[in-house]
mmCIF file of C-alpha atoms in Angstrom:
data_model
loop_
_atom_site.group_PDB
_atom_site.id
_atom_site.type_symbol
_atom_site.label_atom_id
_atom_site.label_comp_id
_atom_site.label_asym_id
_atom_site.label_seq_id
_atom_site.Cartn_x
_atom_site.Cartn_y
_atom_site.Cartn_z
ATOM 1 C CA MET A 28 163.029 171.109 -16.222
ATOM 2 C CA THR A 29 163.009 169.702 -13.076
ATOM 3 C CA THR A 30 159.457 169.146 -11.424
ATOM 4 C CA ASN A 31 159.504 168.645 -7.627
ATOM 5 C CA SER A 32 156.902 166.036 -6.802
ATOM 6 C CA THR A 33 155.864 165.332 -3.168
ATOM 7 C CA PHE A 34 155.364 161.525 -2.231
ATOM 8 C CA MET A 35 152.567 161.355 0.268
ATOM 9 C CA VAL A 36 151.690 158.568 2.146
ATOM 10 C CA GLN A 37 148.180 158.116 3.725
ATOM 11 C CA LEU A 38 148.217 156.115 7.299
ATOM 12 C CA PRO A 39 144.956 154.688 8.408
ATOM 13 C CA SER A 40 143.253 156.408 11.271
ATOM 14 C CA ARG A 41 142.516 155.098 14.647
ATOM 15 C CA ALA A 42 138.865 154.808 13.653
ATOM 16 C CA THR A 43 139.552 153.172 10.768
ATOM 17 C CA GLU A 44 141.596 150.201 12.849
ATOM 18 C CA VAL A 45 138.817 149.931 15.163
ATOM 19 C CA ASN A 46 136.445 149.418 12.486
ATOM 20 C CA ARG A 47 138.391 146.872 10.724
ATOM 21 C CA ALA A 48 138.958 144.984 14.006
ATOM 22 C CA LEU A 49 135.275 145.037 14.580
ATOM 23 C CA GLN A 50 134.500 143.726 11.142
ATOM 24 C CA GLN A 51 136.960 140.909 11.682
ATOM 25 C CA HIS A 52 135.916 139.903 15.422
ATOM 26 C CA PRO A 53 132.264 140.927 15.984
ATOM 27 C CA THR A 54 131.641 142.010 19.688
ATOM 28 C CA PRO A 55 129.460 139.199 21.385
ATOM 29 C CA ASN A 56 126.349 140.266 23.056
ATOM 30 C CA ARG A 57 126.072 140.944 26.757
ATOM 31 C CA LYS A 58 124.127 137.866 27.725
ATOM 32 C CA MET A 59 126.778 135.382 26.098
ATOM 33 C CA THR A 60 129.729 137.085 28.024
ATOM 34 C CA PHE A 61 127.952 136.508 31.586
ATOM 35 C CA VAL A 62 127.502 132.894 30.658
ATOM 36 C CA SER A 63 131.165 132.401 29.526
ATOM 37 C CA LYS A 64 132.375 134.015 32.898
ATOM 38 C CA LEU A 65 130.037 131.692 34.947
ATOM 39 C CA LYS A 66 131.295 128.520 33.409
ATOM 40 C CA SER A 67 134.938 129.629 33.882
ATOM 41 C CA LEU A 68 134.319 130.585 37.637
ATOM 42 C CA THR A 69 132.683 126.926 38.063
ATOM 43 C CA HIS A 70 135.718 125.246 36.398
ATOM 44 C CA LEU A 71 138.082 127.002 38.795
ATOM 45 C CA LEU A 72 136.100 125.991 41.863
ATOM 46 C CA LEU A 73 135.696 122.406 40.742
ATOM 47 C CA LEU A 74 139.563 122.342 40.171
ATOM 48 C CA GLY A 75 140.022 123.644 43.583
ATOM 49 C CA ALA A 76 137.980 120.906 45.307
ATOM 50 C CA ILE A 77 139.715 118.220 43.468
ATOM 51 C CA ALA A 78 142.927 119.693 44.512
ATOM 52 C CA PHE A 79 142.013 120.168 48.169
ATOM 53 C CA THR A 80 140.673 116.370 48.207
ATOM 54 C CA LEU A 81 143.968 115.040 46.655
ATOM 55 C CA ALA A 82 145.822 116.938 49.252
ATOM 56 C CA SER A 83 143.762 115.350 51.989
ATOM 57 C CA CYS A 84 144.120 111.946 50.981
ATOM 58 C CA ASN A 85 147.736 111.992 50.364
ATOM 59 C CA PRO A 86 149.346 113.549 53.092
ATOM 60 C CA PRO A 87 152.871 114.280 52.944
ATOM 61 C CA SER A 88 154.902 111.081 54.062
ATOM 62 C CA ALA A 89 156.326 111.068 57.451
ATOM 63 C CA PRO A 90 159.866 110.915 58.031
ATOM 64 C CA ASN A 91 161.238 107.436 58.810
ATOM 65 C CA VAL A 92 161.812 107.029 62.560
ATOM 66 C CA ASN A 93 162.162 104.145 65.019
ATOM 67 C CA VAL A 94 158.985 103.444 67.283
ATOM 68 C CA ASP A 95 159.505 101.882 70.593
ATOM 69 C CA VAL A 96 156.780 99.288 70.822
ATOM 70 C CA ARG A 97 156.286 97.697 74.249
ATOM 71 C CA THR A 98 153.543 95.303 75.709
ATOM 72 C CA PRO A 99 151.860 96.460 78.873
ATOM 73 C CA VAL A 100 152.059 93.866 81.455
ATOM 74 C CA GLN A 101 150.899 93.386 85.266
ATOM 75 C CA VAL A 102 153.716 91.712 87.459
ATOM 76 C CA GLN A 103 153.977 90.137 90.629
ATOM 77 C CA ALA A 104 156.858 88.671 92.592
ATOM 78 C CA VAL A 105 157.069 84.696 93.257
ATOM 79 C CA ARG A 106 155.841 84.512 96.971
ATOM 80 C CA LEU A 107 156.557 81.946 99.858
ATOM 81 C CA GLY A 108 153.101 80.812 101.328
ATOM 82 C CA ASP A 109 150.660 77.897 101.996
ATOM 83 C CA ILE A 110 149.021 75.969 99.188
ATOM 84 C CA GLU A 111 145.975 73.667 100.239
ATOM 85 C CA ASN A 112 143.664 71.077 98.405
ATOM 86 C CA LEU A 113 140.331 71.505 99.932
ATOM 87 C CA VAL A 114 137.174 69.925 99.781
ATOM 88 C CA VAL A 115 134.712 72.546 100.785
ATOM 89 C CA ALA A 116 130.894 71.990 101.981
ATOM 90 C CA THR A 117 128.460 73.536 104.385
ATOM 91 C CA GLY A 118 126.772 72.152 107.428
ATOM 92 C CA THR A 119 125.034 72.996 110.746
ATOM 93 C CA LEU A 120 127.084 72.756 114.174
ATOM 94 C CA ARG A 121 125.428 70.381 116.900
ATOM 95 C CA PRO A 122 126.050 69.215 120.171
ATOM 96 C CA ARG A 123 127.531 65.560 120.201
ATOM 97 C CA GLU A 124 125.235 64.636 123.397
ATOM 98 C CA VAL A 125 121.986 66.085 124.151
ATOM 99 C CA ALA A 126 120.055 65.151 127.441
ATOM 100 C CA THR A 127 116.255 65.994 127.742
ATOM 101 C CA VAL A 128 114.714 66.074 131.145
ATOM 102 C CA ASP A 129 110.925 65.868 131.345
ATOM 103 C CA ALA A 130 108.535 66.090 134.276
ATOM 104 C CA GLN A 131 107.462 62.837 135.824
ATOM 105 C CA VAL A 132 104.936 64.202 138.077
ATOM 106 C CA LEU A 133 102.002 66.560 138.022
ATOM 107 C CA GLY A 134 102.633 69.792 139.845
ATOM 108 C CA ARG A 135 103.623 73.321 139.757
ATOM 109 C CA LEU A 136 106.925 74.380 138.229
ATOM 110 C CA TYR A 137 109.720 76.330 140.006
ATOM 111 C CA TYR A 138 113.025 76.771 138.268
ATOM 112 C CA GLU A 139 116.203 77.002 140.380
ATOM 113 C CA ARG A 140 117.882 80.378 141.031
ATOM 114 C CA ASP A 141 121.755 80.842 140.730
ATOM 115 C CA GLU A 142 124.041 82.475 143.307
ATOM 116 C CA ASN A 143 122.859 85.947 142.444
ATOM 117 C CA GLY A 144 118.997 85.022 142.600
ATOM 118 C CA GLU A 145 118.727 84.784 139.007
ATOM 119 C CA ARG A 146 116.477 82.146 137.716
ATOM 120 C CA PHE A 147 118.123 79.665 135.507
ATOM 121 C CA TYR A 148 118.090 80.716 131.842
ATOM 122 C CA GLU A 149 118.843 79.126 128.332
ATOM 123 C CA GLY A 150 122.826 79.442 128.123
ATOM 124 C CA HIS A 151 123.202 79.005 131.743
ATOM 125 C CA GLU A 152 126.198 76.551 132.767
ATOM 126 C CA VAL A 153 125.519 73.648 135.020
ATOM 127 C CA LYS A 154 127.047 70.677 136.619
ATOM 128 C CA LYS A 155 125.831 67.225 136.545
ATOM 129 C CA GLY A 156 123.585 66.633 139.626
ATOM 130 C CA ASP A 157 122.857 70.511 139.911
ATOM 131 C CA VAL A 158 118.910 70.943 140.731
ATOM 132 C CA LEU A 159 117.432 72.579 137.743
ATOM 133 C CA ALA A 160 113.741 73.106 138.775
ATOM 134 C CA ARG A 161 111.416 71.868 141.376
ATOM 135 C CA ILE A 162 107.810 70.576 140.989
ATOM 136 C CA ALA A 163 105.588 71.406 144.151
ATOM 137 C CA GLY A 164 102.379 72.703 145.221
ATOM 138 C CA GLU A 165 99.069 71.198 146.338
ATOM 139 C CA GLU A 166 98.525 69.406 143.152
ATOM 140 C CA ALA A 167 101.854 67.295 143.635
ATOM 141 C CA GLU A 168 101.023 66.594 147.040
ATOM 142 C CA LEU A 169 97.652 65.006 146.207
ATOM 143 C CA ASN A 170 99.226 63.165 143.380
ATOM 144 C CA LEU A 171 101.606 61.782 145.589
ATOM 145 C CA ASN A 172 99.569 60.886 148.768
ATOM 146 C CA LEU A 173 102.736 59.631 150.267
ATOM 147 C CA PRO A 174 101.467 59.167 154.001
ATOM 148 C CA ALA A 175 98.406 57.241 153.063
ATOM 149 C CA LYS A 176 100.479 55.029 150.548
ATOM 150 C CA LYS A 177 103.219 54.289 153.462
ATOM 151 C CA GLU A 178 100.371 53.587 155.958
ATOM 152 C CA ALA A 179 98.851 51.168 153.447
ATOM 153 C CA PHE A 180 102.017 49.423 152.785
ATOM 154 C CA GLU A 181 102.679 48.942 156.430
ATOM 155 C CA ILE A 182 99.305 47.372 157.154
ATOM 156 C CA ALA A 183 99.622 45.230 154.340
ATOM 157 C CA LYS A 184 103.263 44.155 155.410
ATOM 158 C CA ARG A 185 101.782 43.241 159.100
ATOM 159 C CA GLU A 186 98.983 41.331 157.783
ATOM 160 C CA TYR A 187 101.228 39.352 155.207
ATOM 161 C CA ASN A 188 103.801 38.621 157.885
ATOM 162 C CA ARG A 189 101.012 37.362 160.244
ATOM 163 C CA GLN A 190 99.497 35.034 157.549
ATOM 164 C CA VAL A 191 102.897 33.622 156.527
ATOM 165 C CA SER A 192 103.024 31.326 159.573
ATOM 166 C CA LEU A 193 99.330 30.560 159.520
ATOM 167 C CA HIS A 194 99.987 29.444 155.903
ATOM 168 C CA GLU A 195 102.791 27.123 156.974
ATOM 169 C CA ASP A 196 100.672 25.681 159.755
ATOM 170 C CA GLY A 197 97.766 25.308 157.441
ATOM 171 C CA ILE A 198 95.332 27.121 159.281
ATOM 172 C CA ILE A 199 94.494 29.397 156.337
ATOM 173 C CA THR A 200 93.731 28.316 152.722
ATOM 174 C CA GLU A 201 96.264 28.887 149.795
ATOM 175 C CA ARG A 202 93.511 31.219 148.094
ATOM 176 C CA ASP A 203 93.519 33.478 151.244
ATOM 177 C CA PHE A 204 97.307 33.547 151.409
ATOM 178 C CA GLU A 205 97.595 34.281 147.830
ATOM 179 C CA GLN A 206 95.192 37.308 148.232
ATOM 180 C CA THR A 207 97.008 38.716 151.250
ATOM 181 C CA ARG A 208 100.580 38.461 149.344
ATOM 182 C CA GLN A 209 99.089 40.116 146.441
ATOM 183 C CA THR A 210 97.466 43.151 148.401
ATOM 184 C CA PHE A 211 100.972 43.288 149.883
ATOM 185 C CA THR A 212 102.573 43.341 146.808
ATOM 186 C CA ASN A 213 100.709 46.170 145.359
ATOM 187 C CA ALA A 214 100.791 48.281 148.318
ATOM 188 C CA GLU A 215 104.704 48.012 148.493
ATOM 189 C CA ALA A 216 104.547 49.152 144.766
ATOM 190 C CA GLU A 217 102.421 51.953 145.350
ATOM 191 C CA TYR A 218 104.573 53.066 148.256
ATOM 192 C CA ARG A 219 107.834 52.810 146.085
ATOM 193 C CA ARG A 220 106.366 54.538 143.450
ATOM 194 C CA ALA A 221 105.452 57.424 145.540
ATOM 195 C CA LEU A 222 108.743 57.648 146.927
ATOM 196 C CA LEU A 223 110.156 57.852 143.659
ATOM 197 C CA ASP A 224 107.547 60.471 142.486
ATOM 198 C CA GLU A 225 108.748 62.554 145.501
ATOM 199 C CA ARG A 226 112.417 62.203 144.591
ATOM 200 C CA ASN A 227 111.180 63.269 140.966
ATOM 201 C CA THR A 228 109.792 66.555 142.309
ATOM 202 C CA GLU A 229 113.350 67.733 141.975
ATOM 203 C CA VAL A 230 114.814 68.039 138.356
ATOM 204 C CA PHE A 231 118.556 67.363 138.244
ATOM 205 C CA ALA A 232 121.088 68.206 135.478
ATOM 206 C CA PRO A 233 122.133 64.826 133.784
ATOM 207 C CA MET A 234 125.251 65.928 132.625
ATOM 208 C CA ASP A 235 127.858 68.671 132.743
ATOM 209 C CA GLY A 236 126.913 71.383 130.031
ATOM 210 C CA ILE A 237 124.848 74.377 129.375
ATOM 211 C CA ILE A 238 120.931 74.622 129.404
ATOM 212 C CA LEU A 239 119.982 74.644 125.768
ATOM 213 C CA LYS A 240 116.067 75.028 126.070
ATOM 214 C CA LEU A 241 113.580 75.452 128.930
ATOM 215 C CA ALA A 242 109.915 74.798 129.178
ATOM 216 C CA ARG A 243 107.785 77.067 126.897
ATOM 217 C CA ASP A 244 104.193 77.217 125.778
ATOM 218 C CA GLN A 245 102.575 77.104 122.568
ATOM 219 C CA ASP A 246 103.691 80.425 121.529
ATOM 220 C CA ASP A 247 107.253 79.742 122.291
ATOM 221 C CA ILE A 248 107.242 81.562 125.387
ATOM 222 C CA LEU A 249 109.104 80.580 128.601
ATOM 223 C CA LEU A 250 106.815 79.154 131.421
ATOM 224 C CA ALA A 251 106.672 81.363 134.567
ATOM 225 C CA ASP A 252 107.358 79.975 137.663
ATOM 226 C CA GLU A 253 103.917 78.357 139.467
ATOM 227 C CA THR A 254 102.923 77.149 136.067
ATOM 228 C CA LEU A 255 100.938 73.874 136.413
ATOM 229 C CA ILE A 256 102.556 71.071 134.308
ATOM 230 C CA GLY A 257 101.981 67.547 133.484
ATOM 231 C CA SER A 258 104.210 64.308 133.450
ATOM 232 C CA GLY A 259 105.943 64.107 130.451
ATOM 233 C CA GLN A 260 106.396 67.864 129.747
ATOM 234 C CA LEU A 261 109.765 69.157 128.721
ATOM 235 C CA ILE A 262 111.573 70.745 131.648
ATOM 236 C CA ALA A 263 115.183 71.333 130.361
ATOM 237 C CA GLN A 264 117.383 70.017 127.670
ATOM 238 C CA VAL A 265 121.114 69.869 128.541
ATOM 239 C CA ALA A 266 123.947 69.496 126.262
ATOM 240 C CA ASP A 267 127.901 69.367 126.414
ATOM 241 C CA ILE A 268 129.144 71.991 123.742
ATOM 242 C CA SER A 269 132.818 71.740 124.659
ATOM 243 C CA VAL A 270 133.040 69.734 121.322
ATOM 244 C CA LEU A 271 130.648 70.340 118.549
ATOM 245 C CA GLU A 272 129.965 68.334 115.301
ATOM 246 C CA ALA A 273 128.554 68.998 112.016
ATOM 247 C CA SER A 274 127.272 66.864 109.163
ATOM 248 C CA ILE A 275 128.010 67.501 105.521
ATOM 249 C CA ASP A 276 126.902 65.943 102.400
ATOM 250 C CA LEU A 277 129.483 65.236 99.797
ATOM 251 C CA ILE A 278 129.320 63.731 96.373
ATOM 252 C CA GLY A 279 130.708 60.473 95.146
ATOM 253 C CA PRO A 280 134.239 61.683 93.501
ATOM 254 C CA GLN A 281 135.090 63.494 96.853
ATOM 255 C CA LEU A 282 135.262 60.555 98.458
ATOM 256 C CA ASN A 283 138.591 59.103 96.930
ATOM 257 C CA ARG A 284 140.003 62.499 97.944
ATOM 258 C CA ILE A 285 139.374 62.251 102.115
ATOM 259 C CA GLU A 286 140.028 59.986 104.753
ATOM 260 C CA ILE A 287 139.378 59.950 108.363
ATOM 261 C CA GLY A 288 141.637 62.075 110.522
ATOM 262 C CA ASP A 289 141.937 64.674 107.871
ATOM 263 C CA PRO A 290 142.111 68.218 109.435
ATOM 264 C CA VAL A 291 139.412 70.510 109.018
ATOM 265 C CA ARG A 292 138.881 74.331 109.100
ATOM 266 C CA ILE A 293 135.455 75.620 110.293
ATOM 267 C CA LYS A 294 134.237 79.085 109.367
ATOM 268 C CA PRO A 295 131.041 80.508 110.517
ATOM 269 C CA SER A 296 128.931 82.347 108.066
ATOM 270 C CA ALA A 297 127.510 84.805 110.707
ATOM 271 C CA THR A 298 129.740 85.538 113.192
ATOM 272 C CA TYR A 299 133.459 85.650 113.768
ATOM 273 C CA ASP A 300 134.123 86.486 109.934
ATOM 274 C CA GLU A 301 137.745 86.703 110.287
ATOM 275 C CA ILE A 302 138.169 83.719 112.761
ATOM 276 C CA SER A 303 138.290 79.955 111.614
ATOM 277 C CA PHE A 304 138.224 76.978 113.844
ATOM 278 C CA THR A 305 140.404 73.744 113.348
ATOM 279 C CA GLY A 306 138.665 70.268 113.896
ATOM 280 C CA THR A 307 138.864 66.967 112.530
ATOM 281 C CA LEU A 308 137.146 64.630 110.102
ATOM 282 C CA GLU A 309 135.719 61.840 112.502
ATOM 283 C CA ARG A 310 133.398 59.519 110.570
ATOM 284 C CA ILE A 311 132.349 58.732 106.834
ATOM 285 C CA SER A 312 129.117 57.043 106.753
ATOM 286 C CA PRO A 313 129.379 53.685 104.662
ATOM 287 C CA LEU A 314 125.770 54.318 102.868
ATOM 288 C CA VAL A 315 125.167 56.685 99.745
ATOM 289 C CA ASN A 316 121.920 58.720 99.848
ATOM 290 C CA GLN A 317 119.916 57.227 97.046
ATOM 291 C CA GLN A 318 117.860 60.252 96.363
ATOM 292 C CA ASN A 319 120.850 62.820 95.712
ATOM 293 C CA HIS A 320 123.556 60.083 95.521
ATOM 294 C CA THR A 321 125.547 61.962 98.319
ATOM 295 C CA PHE A 322 127.393 60.195 101.440
ATOM 296 C CA GLN A 323 127.465 61.907 104.946
ATOM 297 C CA VAL A 324 130.613 63.157 106.472
ATOM 298 C CA VAL A 325 130.753 64.021 110.209
ATOM 299 C CA VAL A 326 133.612 66.648 111.559
ATOM 300 C CA ILE A 327 134.182 67.648 114.994
ATOM 301 C CA VAL A 328 135.644 70.833 116.315
ATOM 302 C CA PRO A 329 136.721 71.837 120.026
ATOM 303 C CA ASN A 330 135.101 74.598 121.409
ATOM 304 C CA ASP A 331 136.707 75.135 124.809
ATOM 305 C CA GLU A 332 136.285 78.979 124.956
ATOM 306 C CA MET A 333 132.385 78.459 123.891
ATOM 307 C CA LEU A 334 132.632 81.047 121.011
ATOM 308 C CA LEU A 335 130.646 78.558 118.664
ATOM 309 C CA ARG A 336 127.013 77.728 119.221
ATOM 310 C CA PRO A 337 124.814 74.689 118.258
ATOM 311 C CA GLY A 338 122.613 75.739 115.174
ATOM 312 C CA SER A 339 125.420 77.754 113.454
ATOM 313 C CA PHE A 340 125.619 77.653 110.106
ATOM 314 C CA VAL A 341 129.165 76.779 108.819
ATOM 315 C CA GLU A 342 131.436 76.296 105.973
ATOM 316 C CA VAL A 343 133.731 73.259 106.428
ATOM 317 C CA GLU A 344 137.027 72.986 104.405
ATOM 318 C CA ILE A 345 138.477 69.645 104.726
ATOM 319 C CA ILE A 346 142.108 70.012 103.921
ATOM 320 C CA VAL A 347 143.106 66.941 101.838
ATOM 321 C CA GLU A 348 146.740 68.199 101.025
ATOM 322 C CA GLN A 349 148.893 70.780 102.300
ATOM 323 C CA ARG A 350 152.080 72.569 101.501
ATOM 324 C CA LEU A 351 153.501 75.028 103.998
ATOM 325 C CA GLN A 352 155.798 78.153 102.917
ATOM 326 C CA VAL A 353 156.506 77.068 99.308
ATOM 327 C CA PRO A 354 157.047 79.317 96.412
ATOM 328 C CA TYR A 355 153.956 79.914 94.494
ATOM 329 C CA VAL A 356 152.552 82.150 91.602
ATOM 330 C CA SER A 357 148.971 83.152 90.459
ATOM 331 C CA LEU A 358 147.386 80.439 88.056
ATOM 332 C CA ASP A 359 147.114 83.066 85.408
ATOM 333 C CA SER A 360 150.736 83.433 85.439
ATOM 334 C CA ILE A 361 151.056 79.911 83.663
ATOM 335 C CA LYS A 362 151.022 79.484 79.903
ATOM 336 C CA LYS A 363 151.628 76.244 77.594
ATOM 337 C CA ASN A 364 154.482 77.010 75.070
ATOM 338 C CA TYR A 365 154.467 75.398 71.609
ATOM 339 C CA SER A 366 156.260 72.329 73.214
ATOM 340 C CA ASN A 367 153.342 71.907 75.792
ATOM 341 C CA ASN A 368 155.580 72.895 78.601
ATOM 342 C CA ASP A 369 154.418 74.996 81.457
ATOM 343 C CA VAL A 370 156.296 78.405 81.423
ATOM 344 C CA VAL A 371 156.261 81.839 83.083
ATOM 345 C CA PHE A 372 157.595 85.147 81.764
ATOM 346 C CA VAL A 373 160.198 86.587 84.113
ATOM 347 C CA VAL A 374 160.710 90.280 83.686
ATOM 348 C CA GLU A 375 164.603 91.210 83.332
ATOM 349 C CA GLY A 376 164.923 94.833 82.492
ATOM 350 C CA GLN A 377 162.638 95.928 79.730
ATOM 351 C CA ARG A 378 162.070 92.564 78.419
ATOM 352 C CA VAL A 379 160.646 89.184 79.568
ATOM 353 C CA GLN A 380 162.145 85.973 79.476
ATOM 354 C CA GLU A 381 160.080 82.641 78.984
ATOM 355 C CA ARG A 382 161.248 80.363 81.770
ATOM 356 C CA ARG A 383 160.027 76.595 81.897
ATOM 357 C CA VAL A 384 158.740 75.456 85.359
ATOM 358 C CA ARG A 385 157.638 72.632 86.970
ATOM 359 C CA LEU A 386 154.117 72.847 89.122
ATOM 360 C CA GLY A 387 153.053 71.289 92.225
ATOM 361 C CA LEU A 388 150.049 71.595 94.413
ATOM 362 C CA ARG A 389 147.458 74.214 93.498
ATOM 363 C CA ASP A 390 144.159 75.701 94.799
ATOM 364 C CA ASP A 391 141.729 77.836 93.289
ATOM 365 C CA GLU A 392 143.905 80.807 92.692
ATOM 366 C CA HIS A 393 147.589 79.681 93.074
ATOM 367 C CA VAL A 394 150.263 77.064 92.023
ATOM 368 C CA GLU A 395 153.136 75.882 93.804
ATOM 369 C CA ILE A 396 156.498 76.216 91.756
ATOM 370 C CA LEU A 397 158.834 73.142 92.471
ATOM 371 C CA GLU A 398 161.597 74.365 90.101
ATOM 372 C CA GLY A 399 162.065 77.137 87.655
ATOM 373 C CA VAL A 400 161.859 80.223 89.287
ATOM 374 C CA GLU A 401 162.758 81.629 92.884
ATOM 375 C CA PRO A 402 160.974 83.694 95.420
ATOM 376 C CA GLY A 403 161.272 87.346 94.720
ATOM 377 C CA GLU A 404 161.452 86.988 90.836
ATOM 378 C CA ARG A 405 159.091 88.957 89.089
ATOM 379 C CA VAL A 406 156.549 87.239 86.682
ATOM 380 C CA VAL A 407 153.888 88.370 84.336
ATOM 381 C CA PHE A 408 150.327 87.624 85.349
ATOM 382 C CA GLY A 409 147.279 87.945 83.099
ATOM 383 C CA GLY A 410 147.422 88.192 79.553
ATOM 384 C CA VAL A 411 150.478 86.025 79.224
ATOM 385 C CA GLU A 412 149.038 84.014 76.001
ATOM 386 C CA ASN A 413 150.090 86.986 74.084
ATOM 387 C CA LEU A 414 153.664 87.083 75.178
ATOM 388 C CA TYR A 415 156.703 85.209 73.738
ATOM 389 C CA ASP A 416 160.261 85.195 74.825
ATOM 390 C CA ASN A 417 162.423 88.307 74.592
ATOM 391 C CA VAL A 418 159.449 90.857 73.975
ATOM 392 C CA ARG A 419 159.651 94.317 75.061
ATOM 393 C CA VAL A 420 157.256 95.197 77.950
ATOM 394 C CA ASN A 421 156.095 98.138 79.948
ATOM 395 C CA VAL A 422 154.839 97.337 83.504
ATOM 396 C CA ILE A 423 151.714 99.057 84.289
ATOM 397 C CA ARG A 424 151.236 97.600 87.607
ATOM 398 C CA GLU A 425 153.255 95.511 90.283
ATOM 399 C CA GLN A 426 151.667 93.712 93.266
#
C-alpha cells in the first residue's frame, strides 16, 4: 500500500529574520548615534583643511622657461668740453685806489651841479680837477679875513725893508731888527695861509673816477646845501673803479697749487648770476696769518663796463690748470677693476663692454679721458660697481 506523504519545509518569516538580526546587533540608542556622526564630520573637515594647506604650500611646478634678466643702467655719451682744476674762495671787491677829500676851512657847504643842474650824487663820474663842492658863506669870509691879512703883510713888509738899510748902517740895534723881521715873517705866513684857505674853499676831484661817498650826518643822511661844516670833515670820496681787486684767504696746501699770473674767474653772488668776469692773480702775501693759519691772495678784475661795484661779495675761482675741448665722462662712470685699473662700461647693443681707460685732469664732477673711449661712445654712469664685462643691460635713461 502505497502511502503518499507530503514533505513540507517551513521558511522563516520576515519578522523572525528581523528579530534574529536585532538579537545579534542590538540597535544603539539615539544619543550614541549623534555623537558618532559628529565625530565623522569633524574628521572630514580636518582632512579637508590638511589637503587645502598642502595644496597651497606645494603649488604645481612652473614649466621650465628661459628668463631674460637685464641690469637697468643709465647711459651718457662721451663728450668734448673744458676741464678745470680750480681753487675756490670768496671775497669782497674794492677799488685799488681811493682818494678822500676833507674840508680845510670852516664854512657852508655847496655841492657842484652837473650840466642838467642836478647836484652831484654818489656814483657820479668825475674827472681829475673837476670842482666837487664849494665852501662859502659869512663864516668862511670871517675865517679867511683875507683883506686884513693882506694889509698886515704889506705894512710888515715895508717896515722890514726900511729897517734892513738901518740895520746895515748900525742905526738900529740887532734886537729891534730881529723883532721887525719876525713880525714880517708872521704876517707873510698868515697871508699865505689865507690865500691857501681861499683856494681850499673850492674842493677838486683828485683823480678820475666816481664819487663813492659824500658828506653825511650822524644818521647817515646826506648833508644839504648850506650846511655848516668844519675843517677836517669829509666832503667826498672818489675812486677809480675801472679795475677792482679782492683779497681772499687760502689755506696752506693751496699755496703750492697757485702762482702769480694765474687766470681767475669772478662770480658776483647777488647780481649777474649768469655772468662771470675774468681777472688775474696779482699778489700772494709772504706772511701767514698766525690766528687762522691762512695766507692772503689779491686778485684783480677789469671793470671797463662798470658792471661790478665796490663792496660786492664775490666767488673767486683761481684756474690752476685747464684742458680745453677734451673728451670727458662723469666721475661716477669710472670703476676700479680687479687689476686696479680704471675702466668704463661701453654699451654695445644689449650688453656692456668693460673698457680700460687712462684718466687726465678732473674737476668736482668730470674727468678727462686720455685714451680708451672716443667722443660719442655711450658709457654707463652710476651704479657701475655692480657691472662686469659682457653683462646684459636695459638702458632706462640716456643723457
